[in-house]
């Protein structure tokens, strides 16, 4: 229910709640492995690139060793990689970090990355 409320406020709240506060509240839901893949998708849609390091920790955590979560993390990084620096969607440093993390995942888990790339739609 909390995730639905955050999504509703993001879409229809017309700025009543600051976007950074909504992102922060959504990040809290990453602590729940049963919601993590859905949360990661929303954080990518909301251009919340601050969680990249945390997602890399989650990727290697036993509690989150679920294919859908791993694919969501790969897709998150792919979306970050395509984000527009000039439009202010991502910073140069965040873009470089996304590229670095994605390259690392290609090395340690090429099968998952390949599957995520195969079914990735812009």
PDB file of N, CA and C in Angstrom, residues 36-101:
ATOM      1  N   UNK A  36      11.589  -5.382  -3.664  1.00  0.00           N
ATOM      2  CA  UNK A  36      12.776  -4.711  -4.207  1.00  0.00           C
ATOM      3  C   UNK A  36      12.741  -4.534  -5.716  1.00  0.00           C
ATOM      4  N   UNK A  37      12.357  -5.559  -6.469  1.00  0.00           N
ATOM      5  CA  UNK A  37      12.381  -5.423  -7.933  1.00  0.00           C
ATOM      6  C   UNK A  37      11.424  -4.338  -8.405  1.00  0.00           C
ATOM      7  N   UNK A  38      10.267  -4.230  -7.769  1.00  0.00           N
ATOM      8  CA  UNK A  38       9.296  -3.197  -8.141  1.00  0.00           C
ATOM      9  C   UNK A  38       9.789  -1.806  -7.745  1.00  0.00           C
ATOM     10  N   UNK A  39      10.402  -1.717  -6.586  1.00  0.00           N
ATOM     11  CA  UNK A  39      10.946  -0.444  -6.104  1.00  0.00           C
ATOM     12  C   UNK A  39      12.055   0.042  -7.037  1.00  0.00           C
ATOM     13  N   UNK A  40      12.914  -0.873  -7.456  1.00  0.00           N
ATOM     14  CA  UNK A  40      14.037  -0.515  -8.329  1.00  0.00           C
ATOM     15  C   UNK A  40      13.531   0.066  -9.647  1.00  0.00           C
ATOM     16  N   UNK A  41      12.473  -0.509 -10.182  1.00  0.00           N
ATOM     17  CA  UNK A  41      11.885   0.002 -11.425  1.00  0.00           C
ATOM     18  C   UNK A  41      11.404   1.442 -11.227  1.00  0.00           C
ATOM     19  N   UNK A  42      10.717   1.694 -10.120  1.00  0.00           N
ATOM     20  CA  UNK A  42      10.233   3.055  -9.856  1.00  0.00           C
ATOM     21  C   UNK A  42      11.386   4.031  -9.661  1.00  0.00           C
ATOM     22  N   UNK A  43      12.410   3.617  -8.942  1.00  0.00           N
ATOM     23  CA  UNK A  43      13.551   4.506  -8.724  1.00  0.00           C
ATOM     24  C   UNK A  43      14.238   4.853 -10.042  1.00  0.00           C
ATOM     25  N   UNK A  44      14.281   3.916 -10.963  1.00  0.00           N
ATOM     26  CA  UNK A  44      14.849   4.208 -12.289  1.00  0.00           C
ATOM     27  C   UNK A  44      13.957   5.198 -13.043  1.00  0.00           C
ATOM     28  N   UNK A  45      12.642   4.986 -12.996  1.00  0.00           N
ATOM     29  CA  UNK A  45      11.715   5.907 -13.666  1.00  0.00           C
ATOM     30  C   UNK A  45      11.828   7.312 -13.099  1.00  0.00           C
ATOM     31  N   UNK A  46      12.144   7.389 -11.799  1.00  0.00           N
ATOM     32  CA  UNK A  46      12.221   8.667 -11.109  1.00  0.00           C
ATOM     33  C   UNK A  46      13.635   9.252 -11.143  1.00  0.00           C
ATOM     34  N   UNK A  47      14.513   8.660 -11.938  1.00  0.00           N
ATOM     35  CA  UNK A  47      15.909   9.131 -12.062  1.00  0.00           C
ATOM     36  C   UNK A  47      16.601   9.266 -10.707  1.00  0.00           C
ATOM     37  N   UNK A  48      16.414   8.278  -9.849  1.00  0.00           N
ATOM     38  CA  UNK A  48      17.052   8.300  -8.527  1.00  0.00           C
ATOM     39  C   UNK A  48      18.354   7.508  -8.591  1.00  0.00           C
ATOM     40  N   UNK A  49      19.391   8.171  -9.056  1.00  0.00           N
ATOM     41  CA  UNK A  49      20.673   7.489  -9.275  1.00  0.00           C
ATOM     42  C   UNK A  49      21.506   7.409  -8.008  1.00  0.00           C
ATOM     43  N   UNK A  50      21.045   7.993  -6.924  1.00  0.00           N
ATOM     44  CA  UNK A  50      21.789   7.965  -5.662  1.00  0.00           C
ATOM     45  C   UNK A  50      21.892   6.562  -5.066  1.00  0.00           C
ATOM     46  N   UNK A  51      21.058   5.648  -5.507  1.00  0.00           N
ATOM     47  CA  UNK A  51      21.030   4.310  -4.902  1.00  0.00           C
ATOM     48  C   UNK A  51      21.949   3.306  -5.602  1.00  0.00           C
ATOM     49  N   UNK A  52      22.726   3.746  -6.574  1.00  0.00           N
ATOM     50  CA  UNK A  52      23.539   2.795  -7.348  1.00  0.00           C
ATOM     51  C   UNK A  52      24.439   1.925  -6.490  1.00  0.00           C
ATOM     52  N   UNK A  53      25.178   2.531  -5.573  1.00  0.00           N
ATOM     53  CA  UNK A  53      26.076   1.734  -4.730  1.00  0.00           C
ATOM     54  C   UNK A  53      25.289   0.743  -3.872  1.00  0.00           C
ATOM     55  N   UNK A  54      24.172   1.187  -3.356  1.00  0.00           N
ATOM     56  CA  UNK A  54      23.335   0.287  -2.546  1.00  0.00           C
ATOM     57  C   UNK A  54      22.812  -0.870  -3.393  1.00  0.00           C
ATOM     58  N   UNK A  55      22.439  -0.590  -4.628  1.00  0.00           N
ATOM     59  CA  UNK A  55      21.953  -1.659  -5.500  1.00  0.00           C
ATOM     60  C   UNK A  55      23.045  -2.680  -5.789  1.00  0.00           C
ATOM     61  N   UNK A  56      24.274  -2.230  -5.898  1.00  0.00           N
ATOM     62  CA  UNK A  56      25.376  -3.166  -6.123  1.00  0.00           C
ATOM     63  C   UNK A  56      25.584  -4.053  -4.894  1.00  0.00           C
ATOM     64  N   UNK A  57      25.397  -3.498  -3.708  1.00  0.00           N
ATOM     65  CA  UNK A  57      25.470  -4.297  -2.484  1.00  0.00           C
ATOM     66  C   UNK A  57      24.328  -5.302  -2.453  1.00  0.00           C
ATOM     67  N   UNK A  58      23.138  -4.855  -2.812  1.00  0.00           N
ATOM     68  CA  UNK A  58      21.972  -5.738  -2.863  1.00  0.00           C
ATOM     69  C   UNK A  58      22.207  -6.865  -3.858  1.00  0.00           C
ATOM     70  N   UNK A  59      22.805  -6.547  -4.999  1.00  0.00           N
ATOM     71  CA  UNK A  59      23.034  -7.544  -6.054  1.00  0.00           C
ATOM     72  C   UNK A  59      23.813  -8.739  -5.518  1.00  0.00           C
ATOM     73  N   UNK A  60      24.743  -8.485  -4.622  1.00  0.00           N
ATOM     74  CA  UNK A  60      25.604  -9.550  -4.114  1.00  0.00           C
ATOM     75  C   UNK A  60      25.133 -10.110  -2.773  1.00  0.00           C
ATOM     76  N   UNK A  61      23.978  -9.660  -2.288  1.00  0.00           N
ATOM     77  CA  UNK A  61      23.448 -10.111  -1.004  1.00  0.00           C
ATOM     78  C   UNK A  61      22.626 -11.389  -1.165  1.00  0.00           C
ATOM     79  N   UNK A  62      22.801 -12.318  -0.230  1.00  0.00           N
ATOM     80  CA  UNK A  62      22.030 -13.570  -0.267  1.00  0.00           C
ATOM     81  C   UNK A  62      20.536 -13.319  -0.103  1.00  0.00           C
ATOM     82  N   UNK A  63      20.178 -12.335   0.710  1.00  0.00           N
ATOM     83  CA  UNK A  63      18.759 -12.043   0.948  1.00  0.00           C
ATOM     84  C   UNK A  63      18.037 -11.588  -0.316  1.00  0.00           C
ATOM     85  N   UNK A  64      18.793 -11.088  -1.275  1.00  0.00           N
ATOM     86  CA  UNK A  64      18.215 -10.553  -2.509  1.00  0.00           C
ATOM     87  C   UNK A  64      18.618 -11.389  -3.722  1.00  0.00           C
ATOM     88  N   UNK A  65      19.022 -12.626  -3.486  1.00  0.00           N
ATOM     89  CA  UNK A  65      19.481 -13.489  -4.575  1.00  0.00           C
ATOM     90  C   UNK A  65      18.281 -14.065  -5.328  1.00  0.00           C
ATOM     91  N   UNK A  66      17.596 -13.187  -6.026  1.00  0.00           N
ATOM     92  CA  UNK A  66      16.385 -13.521  -6.778  1.00  0.00           C
ATOM     93  C   UNK A  66      16.580 -12.992  -8.199  1.00  0.00           C
ATOM     94  N   UNK A  67      16.349 -13.833  -9.212  1.00  0.00           N
ATOM     95  CA  UNK A  67      16.589 -13.386 -10.590  1.00  0.00           C
ATOM     96  C   UNK A  67      15.881 -12.086 -10.965  1.00  0.00           C
ATOM     97  N   UNK A  68      14.647 -11.895 -10.533  1.00  0.00           N
ATOM     98  CA  UNK A  68      13.922 -10.674 -10.915  1.00  0.00           C
ATOM     99  C   UNK A  68      14.566  -9.426 -10.309  1.00  0.00           C
ATOM    100  N   UNK A  69      15.121  -9.540  -9.119  1.00  0.00           N
ATOM    101  CA  UNK A  69      15.800  -8.401  -8.495  1.00  0.00           C
ATOM    102  C   UNK A  69      17.089  -8.096  -9.242  1.00  0.00           C
ATOM    103  N   UNK A  70      17.831  -9.136  -9.572  1.00  0.00           N
ATOM    104  CA  UNK A  70      19.093  -8.941 -10.292  1.00  0.00           C
ATOM    105  C   UNK A  70      18.841  -8.302 -11.661  1.00  0.00           C
ATOM    106  N   UNK A  71      17.814  -8.784 -12.365  1.00  0.00           N
ATOM    107  CA  UNK A  71      17.489  -8.187 -13.669  1.00  0.00           C
ATOM    108  C   UNK A  71      17.054  -6.734 -13.513  1.00  0.00           C
ATOM    109  N   UNK A  72      16.297  -6.441 -12.465  1.00  0.00           N
ATOM    110  CA  UNK A  72      15.858  -5.056 -12.225  1.00  0.00           C
ATOM    111  C   UNK A  72      17.060  -4.142 -11.986  1.00  0.00           C
ATOM    112  N   UNK A  73      18.048  -4.633 -11.281  1.00  0.00           N
ATOM    113  CA  UNK A  73      19.252  -3.831 -11.030  1.00  0.00           C
ATOM    114  C   UNK A  73      20.005  -3.587 -12.331  1.00  0.00           C
ATOM    115  N   UNK A  74      20.134  -4.624 -13.150  1.00  0.00           N
ATOM    116  CA  UNK A  74      20.804  -4.456 -14.448  1.00  0.00           C
ATOM    117  C   UNK A  74      20.048  -3.440 -15.293  1.00  0.00           C
ATOM    118  N   UNK A  75      18.731  -3.550 -15.342  1.00  0.00           N
ATOM    119  CA  UNK A  75      17.929  -2.601 -16.130  1.00  0.00           C
ATOM    120  C   UNK A  75      18.050  -1.183 -15.579  1.00  0.00           C
ATOM    121  N   UNK A  76      18.087  -1.057 -14.263  1.00  0.00           N
ATOM    122  CA  UNK A  76      18.287   0.252 -13.630  1.00  0.00           C
ATOM    123  C   UNK A  76      19.565   0.892 -14.167  1.00  0.00           C
ATOM    124  N   UNK A  77      20.641   0.120 -14.191  1.00  0.00           N
ATOM    125  CA  UNK A  77      21.927   0.636 -14.672  1.00  0.00           C
ATOM    126  C   UNK A  77      21.882   0.943 -16.163  1.00  0.00           C
ATOM    127  N   UNK A  78      21.154   0.139 -16.924  1.00  0.00           N
ATOM    128  CA  UNK A  78      21.016   0.394 -18.360  1.00  0.00           C
ATOM    129  C   UNK A  78      20.249   1.695 -18.603  1.00  0.00           C
ATOM    130  N   UNK A  79      19.219   1.930 -17.813  1.00  0.00           N
ATOM    131  CA  UNK A  79      18.450   3.173 -17.934  1.00  0.00           C
ATOM    132  C   UNK A  79      19.329   4.362 -17.553  1.00  0.00           C
ATOM    133  N   UNK A  80      20.104   4.204 -16.487  1.00  0.00           N
ATOM    134  CA  UNK A  80      21.018   5.278 -16.077  1.00  0.00           C
ATOM    135  C   UNK A  80      22.022   5.573 -17.180  1.00  0.00           C
ATOM    136  N   UNK A  81      22.489   4.525 -17.839  1.00  0.00           N
ATOM    137  CA  UNK A  81      23.469   4.681 -18.911  1.00  0.00           C
ATOM    138  C   UNK A  81      22.902   5.473 -20.091  1.00  0.00           C
ATOM    139  N   UNK A  82      21.590   5.404 -20.281  1.00  0.00           N
ATOM    140  CA  UNK A  82      20.938   6.106 -21.390  1.00  0.00           C
ATOM    141  C   UNK A  82      20.396   7.482 -20.977  1.00  0.00           C
ATOM    142  N   UNK A  83      20.507   7.811 -19.692  1.00  0.00           N
ATOM    143  CA  UNK A  83      19.988   9.093 -19.208  1.00  0.00           C
ATOM    144  C   UNK A  83      20.779  10.246 -19.822  1.00  0.00           C
ATOM    145  N   UNK A  84      20.126  11.379 -19.926  1.00  0.00           N
ATOM    146  CA  UNK A  84      20.667  12.540 -20.622  1.00  0.00           C
ATOM    147  C   UNK A  84      21.332  13.517 -19.651  1.00  0.00           C
ATOM    148  N   UNK A  85      22.645  13.632 -19.764  1.00  0.00           N
ATOM    149  CA  UNK A  85      23.400  14.558 -18.911  1.00  0.00           C
ATOM    150  C   UNK A  85      22.993  15.998 -19.199  1.00  0.00           C
ATOM    151  N   UNK A  86      22.891  16.352 -20.487  1.00  0.00           N
ATOM    152  CA  UNK A  86      22.561  17.727 -20.876  1.00  0.00           C
ATOM    153  C   UNK A  86      21.199  18.160 -20.352  1.00  0.00           C
ATOM    154  N   UNK A  87      20.260  17.221 -20.279  1.00  0.00           N
ATOM    155  CA  UNK A  87      18.917  17.549 -19.790  1.00  0.00           C
ATOM    156  C   UNK A  87      18.857  17.571 -18.262  1.00  0.00           C
ATOM    157  N   UNK A  88      19.955  17.194 -17.615  1.00  0.00           N
ATOM    158  CA  UNK A  88      19.978  17.193 -16.159  1.00  0.00           C
ATOM    159  C   UNK A  88      19.395  15.943 -15.532  1.00  0.00           C
ATOM    160  N   UNK A  89      19.182  14.904 -16.341  1.00  0.00           N
ATOM    161  CA  UNK A  89      18.609  13.664 -15.818  1.00  0.00           C
ATOM    162  C   UNK A  89      19.604  12.886 -14.966  1.00  0.00           C
ATOM    163  N   UNK A  90      20.899  13.119 -15.198  1.00  0.00           N
ATOM    164  CA  UNK A  90      21.956  12.393 -14.507  1.00  0.00           C
ATOM    165  C   UNK A  90      23.216  13.251 -14.565  1.00  0.00           C
ATOM    166  N   UNK A  91      24.080  13.105 -13.575  1.00  0.00           N
ATOM    167  CA  UNK A  91      25.344  13.847 -13.610  1.00  0.00           C
ATOM    168  C   UNK A  91      26.403  13.019 -14.339  1.00  0.00           C
ATOM    169  N   UNK A  92      27.472  13.674 -14.735  1.00  0.00           N
ATOM    170  CA  UNK A  92      28.589  12.967 -15.389  1.00  0.00           C
ATOM    171  C   UNK A  92      29.128  11.866 -14.480  1.00  0.00           C
ATOM    172  N   UNK A  93      29.282  12.167 -13.186  1.00  0.00           N
ATOM    173  CA  UNK A  93      29.798  11.179 -12.236  1.00  0.00           C
ATOM    174  C   UNK A  93      28.863   9.987 -12.100  1.00  0.00           C
ATOM    175  N   UNK A  94      27.555  10.257 -12.032  1.00  0.00           N
ATOM    176  CA  UNK A  94      26.590   9.166 -11.926  1.00  0.00           C
ATOM    177  C   UNK A  94      26.597   8.305 -13.181  1.00  0.00           C
ATOM    178  N   UNK A  95      26.712   8.936 -14.334  1.00  0.00           N
ATOM    179  CA  UNK A  95      26.775   8.195 -15.590  1.00  0.00           C
ATOM    180  C   UNK A  95      28.004   7.292 -15.614  1.00  0.00           C
ATOM    181  N   UNK A  96      29.139   7.824 -15.210  1.00  0.00           N
ATOM    182  CA  UNK A  96      30.371   7.029 -15.170  1.00  0.00           C
ATOM    183  C   UNK A  96      30.237   5.865 -14.190  1.00  0.00           C
ATOM    184  N   UNK A  97      29.581   6.113 -13.058  1.00  0.00           N
ATOM    185  CA  UNK A  97      29.375   5.062 -12.068  1.00  0.00           C
ATOM    186  C   UNK A  97      28.473   3.964 -12.629  1.00  0.00           C
ATOM    187  N   UNK A  98      27.413   4.346 -13.319  1.00  0.00           N
ATOM    188  CA  UNK A  98      26.510   3.361 -13.919  1.00  0.00           C
ATOM    189  C   UNK A  98      27.262   2.501 -14.929  1.00  0.00           C
ATOM    190  N   UNK A  99      28.075   3.124 -15.745  1.00  0.00           N
ATOM    191  CA  UNK A  99      28.849   2.382 -16.741  1.00  0.00           C
ATOM    192  C   UNK A  99      29.825   1.424 -16.069  1.00  0.00           C
ATOM    193  N   UNK A 100      30.466   1.888 -15.004  1.00  0.00           N
ATOM    194  CA  UNK A 100      31.416   1.052 -14.263  1.00  0.00           C
ATOM    195  C   UNK A 100      30.709  -0.146 -13.632  1.00  0.00           C
ATOM    196  N   UNK A 101      29.571   0.098 -12.984  1.00  0.00           N
ATOM    197  CA  UNK A 101      28.826  -0.984 -12.337  1.00  0.00           C
ATOM    198  C   UNK A 101      28.312  -1.991 -13.365  1.00  0.00           C
TER     199      UNK A 101
END
